[in-house]
XYZ file of C-alpha atoms in Angstrom:
288
model
C 32.809 26.562 15.786
C 30.887 23.818 14.233
C 31.657 23.344 10.272
C 28.107 23.040 7.702
C 29.519 20.809 5.293
C 28.349 20.989 1.707
C 27.920 19.044 -1.021
C 27.395 20.820 -4.222
C 25.927 18.125 -7.346
C 26.019 20.058 -10.581
C 27.302 18.579 -13.881
C 28.299 21.454 -14.914
C 32.492 22.121 -14.053
C 32.826 25.794 -14.160
C 29.672 26.377 -12.093
C 30.088 23.962 -9.298
C 33.942 24.874 -8.782
C 33.116 28.558 -8.843
C 30.366 28.024 -6.242
C 32.303 25.725 -4.225
C 34.980 28.358 -4.063
C 32.360 30.884 -2.902
C 31.178 29.163 -0.371
C 34.515 27.714 1.020
C 35.398 31.125 1.831
C 32.983 31.274 4.505
C 34.808 30.375 8.016
C 32.046 27.855 9.144
C 31.586 26.187 5.608
C 33.511 22.920 3.883
C 32.829 22.243 0.659
C 33.036 19.275 -2.027
C 31.449 19.114 -5.197
C 30.270 15.721 -7.542
C 29.364 15.804 -11.605
C 26.985 13.458 -11.111
C 23.878 11.711 -9.141
C 26.057 8.200 -8.807
C 29.023 10.438 -7.943
C 27.202 12.307 -5.551
C 26.198 9.253 -3.717
C 29.328 7.786 -3.659
C 30.868 10.784 -2.079
C 27.660 10.105 0.734
C 28.454 7.031 1.141
C 32.431 7.566 0.909
C 31.830 10.508 4.093
C 29.230 8.750 6.204
C 31.789 5.484 6.164
C 34.343 8.004 7.609
C 32.166 9.424 10.315
C 32.181 12.925 8.351
C 28.682 12.877 6.606
C 27.754 15.885 4.778
C 24.921 18.955 5.914
C 23.361 19.483 2.896
C 23.662 18.998 -0.957
C 22.749 21.340 -3.572
C 21.726 19.726 -6.252
C 21.569 21.029 -10.171
C 17.731 20.954 -11.193
C 18.656 19.971 -14.977
C 21.456 17.383 -13.600
C 21.750 14.326 -16.003
C 19.838 16.059 -18.946
C 21.149 15.283 -22.676
C 23.470 16.900 -24.867
C 23.767 20.234 -23.056
C 27.780 20.097 -23.454
C 27.077 18.980 -27.006
C 28.355 15.588 -26.637
C 24.798 13.905 -26.032
C 26.396 12.409 -22.831
C 24.182 12.808 -20.038
C 25.600 13.067 -16.615
C 29.415 14.115 -17.546
C 30.438 17.880 -16.109
C 30.222 20.015 -18.558
C 30.719 24.026 -19.073
C 30.378 26.942 -19.566
C 28.120 28.466 -16.563
C 25.965 30.752 -16.882
C 27.660 34.129 -16.325
C 27.865 34.364 -12.247
C 25.593 31.557 -11.775
C 25.185 31.419 -8.127
C 28.027 33.287 -6.888
C 26.335 36.782 -5.721
C 28.316 40.271 -6.050
C 32.211 39.752 -5.546
C 33.044 36.174 -6.165
C 34.474 34.961 -9.700
C 35.786 31.454 -11.082
C 37.597 29.336 -8.888
C 41.043 29.966 -9.475
C 40.968 33.814 -9.393
C 41.459 34.268 -6.186
C 38.367 35.494 -4.704
C 37.977 32.554 -2.103
C 39.758 33.306 1.246
C 40.332 29.582 1.808
C 40.366 26.314 -0.013
C 37.506 23.956 -1.026
C 37.734 20.890 0.598
C 37.140 18.187 -1.356
C 37.676 17.794 -4.800
C 35.176 17.876 -7.653
C 34.283 14.386 -8.289
C 33.761 12.924 -11.894
C 30.349 12.110 -13.551
C 29.172 8.788 -14.352
C 31.257 5.878 -13.984
C 31.178 2.815 -16.727
C 27.421 1.206 -16.672
C 26.559 3.699 -14.103
C 22.334 5.196 -14.665
C 21.712 8.815 -15.003
C 20.040 9.802 -12.218
C 18.474 13.675 -12.317
C 17.745 15.858 -9.665
C 15.333 15.031 -8.437
C 15.283 11.552 -8.658
C 18.448 11.710 -6.628
C 16.846 14.719 -3.980
C 14.439 11.269 -3.580
C 17.259 8.756 -3.162
C 19.263 11.153 -0.568
C 15.844 11.466 1.571
C 15.480 7.724 1.360
C 19.208 6.194 2.028
C 20.019 9.684 4.326
C 17.773 11.040 5.780
C 19.641 13.149 8.034
C 21.154 15.400 5.041
C 19.099 18.407 3.835
C 19.264 19.169 0.287
C 18.604 21.978 -1.884
C 17.626 22.392 -5.324
C 18.982 25.446 -7.429
C 17.312 26.053 -10.655
C 18.405 28.292 -13.632
C 14.378 29.333 -13.590
C 10.898 29.281 -11.788
C 9.069 26.297 -12.233
C 6.322 25.853 -9.846
C 5.615 22.299 -10.682
C 8.820 20.956 -10.473
C 9.686 22.870 -8.027
C 6.779 21.464 -5.931
C 8.151 17.623 -6.988
C 11.483 18.587 -5.546
C 9.369 19.911 -2.477
C 7.137 15.978 -2.310
C 10.834 14.462 -2.972
C 11.856 15.682 0.070
C 13.982 19.316 -0.590
C 14.443 21.506 1.590
C 14.118 24.367 -0.780
C 14.611 25.540 -4.392
C 16.864 28.771 -5.394
C 17.336 30.316 -8.576
C 20.813 29.969 -9.344
C 21.335 33.452 -10.028
C 20.407 34.575 -6.396
C 23.368 35.621 -4.246
C 25.849 34.117 -2.354
C 23.906 35.699 1.060
C 20.760 34.393 -0.167
C 22.250 31.008 -0.499
C 23.859 30.498 2.596
C 20.964 32.008 4.619
C 18.748 28.739 2.692
C 21.793 26.190 3.603
C 21.561 27.610 7.568
C 17.540 27.501 7.110
C 16.962 23.843 5.957
C 19.529 23.012 8.329
C 17.113 24.244 11.340
C 14.869 22.367 9.489
C 13.025 25.180 7.516
C 11.248 25.323 3.953
C 12.358 27.546 1.089
C 10.796 28.713 -1.816
C 11.388 32.574 -3.869
C 8.205 34.434 -3.161
C 7.087 34.610 -6.547
C 6.825 30.713 -7.055
C 4.589 30.754 -3.425
C 1.533 30.720 -4.934
C 1.877 28.586 -7.844
C 3.317 25.765 -5.920
C 0.940 25.622 -3.390
C -1.375 25.160 -6.733
C 0.456 22.208 -7.555
C 0.462 20.676 -3.887
C -2.771 21.144 -3.852
C -3.649 19.214 -7.209
C -1.557 16.813 -6.092
C -3.087 15.899 -2.807
C -6.697 15.937 -4.583
C -5.300 13.574 -7.453
C -3.834 10.788 -4.529
C -6.735 11.763 -2.436
C -9.456 10.303 -5.726
C -6.913 7.536 -6.373
C -7.053 6.256 -2.643
C -10.699 6.301 -2.952
C -10.976 4.229 -6.009
C -7.999 1.397 -4.387
C -9.990 1.212 -1.396
C -13.715 -0.136 -3.494
C -10.795 -2.532 -4.166
C -11.539 -6.410 -2.921
C -8.678 -7.695 -0.670
C -7.800 -10.110 -3.033
C -8.007 -7.046 -6.542
C -6.044 -5.235 -3.824
C -2.731 -7.901 -3.462
C -3.443 -8.865 -7.313
C -2.559 -5.155 -7.846
C 0.207 -4.584 -5.737
C 1.699 -7.724 -7.829
C 1.062 -5.320 -10.856
C 3.103 -2.418 -9.615
C 5.424 -5.380 -8.746
C 5.677 -5.789 -12.739
C 4.467 -8.868 -12.152
C 2.515 -10.631 -15.761
C -0.622 -12.771 -15.153
C 1.239 -16.539 -15.117
C 3.333 -15.026 -12.331
C 0.118 -13.742 -10.203
C -0.789 -16.817 -10.784
C 1.900 -18.846 -9.508
C 2.137 -16.637 -6.654
C -1.561 -16.317 -4.963
C -2.462 -20.008 -6.497
C -4.754 -19.059 -8.728
C -5.490 -19.898 -12.306
C -4.772 -17.714 -14.652
C -8.561 -17.183 -16.134
C -8.963 -16.122 -12.119
C -6.280 -13.580 -12.341
C -7.435 -12.469 -15.706
C -10.842 -11.753 -14.298
C -9.361 -9.843 -11.221
C -7.157 -7.315 -13.015
C -10.391 -6.829 -15.320
C -12.314 -6.343 -12.024
C -9.092 -3.758 -10.859
C -9.039 -1.660 -14.638
C -12.514 -1.020 -14.246
C -13.153 -0.002 -11.009
C -9.994 2.041 -11.099
C -11.692 3.637 -14.189
C -8.681 2.925 -16.559
C -7.628 0.527 -19.457
C -4.072 -0.420 -19.358
C -2.081 -1.767 -16.340
C 0.136 1.196 -17.017
C -2.383 3.233 -16.085
C -3.428 1.063 -13.295
C 0.098 1.027 -11.464
C 0.963 4.969 -12.017
C -3.098 5.057 -10.275
C -2.412 2.699 -7.778
C 1.473 4.491 -6.556
C -0.460 8.122 -6.674
C -2.268 6.218 -4.043
C 0.728 4.936 -1.679
C 0.586 1.345 -3.060
C 3.417 -0.129 -3.548
C 4.199 -3.671 -5.217
C 3.798 -7.107 -3.437
C 7.119 -8.427 -1.714
C 9.203 -10.432 -4.070
C 11.075 -12.129 -1.657
C 8.593 -12.857 1.435
C 6.810 -16.180 1.442
C 3.730 -16.451 -1.065
C -0.168 -16.196 -0.282
C -0.951 -19.424 1.121
C -3.510 -22.098 -0.524
C -6.547 -21.910 0.797
C -5.964 -18.173 2.372
C -9.116 -15.846 3.471
C -8.490 -13.168 0.880
C -11.369 -12.786 -1.625
């Protein structure tokens, strides 16, 4: 029997351990748990190196939030969990003898020294980029159409309430492995509205970016990369005064009043940063 390898990512220790123990009662499910985004990424890398990659990550929507354990330190395993969260009928906390099999793996600790906090939706996006074969499901304490839509856009295969039944969660896990997308029925209308609005904003942003000249688009990509006027001038073999003119034209055509707003609009339009490791534009090039 093929086993489904699941990694629970939640900085609430009791919830993570309880859910892992409940899932481990299924004969075809093998479970580990991680207490932070960085710990989850380390577990993914380690599993891939060992040839035993995870199939599904269950990620806390509120992963990395500050102060929920009273310490004000983000990303650490915290507790206790909401009563009965995510376990469904007949399953209690880990160690109470309700699971019929062991949890195959350990609860990895939180952020290591010097590691940044990774929130749930950012982790979803990171997993999609670094481990595209791994499916992700977001576990949430409350329905939130905007965040659910953001999770789907980041690559999640599902959004599930933490108080759902165990049988429902298992159905979602098996469903995302068949490339299905799972949302609570009550969220469907709100999520579709959010996704439609996001697409509308993207389309408008794309139209504005298309109004730029090739040189202005190159300057915009430099702005997205965080380069200042002097650095852009050196890279494109232009005078700072000419770069300033290009930047002013970019802001005007995009209808914004700051570099930050221009960068945000560019990202919505799918404009990425200029490749800072590549060669600079040749002097006398054909960009207008």
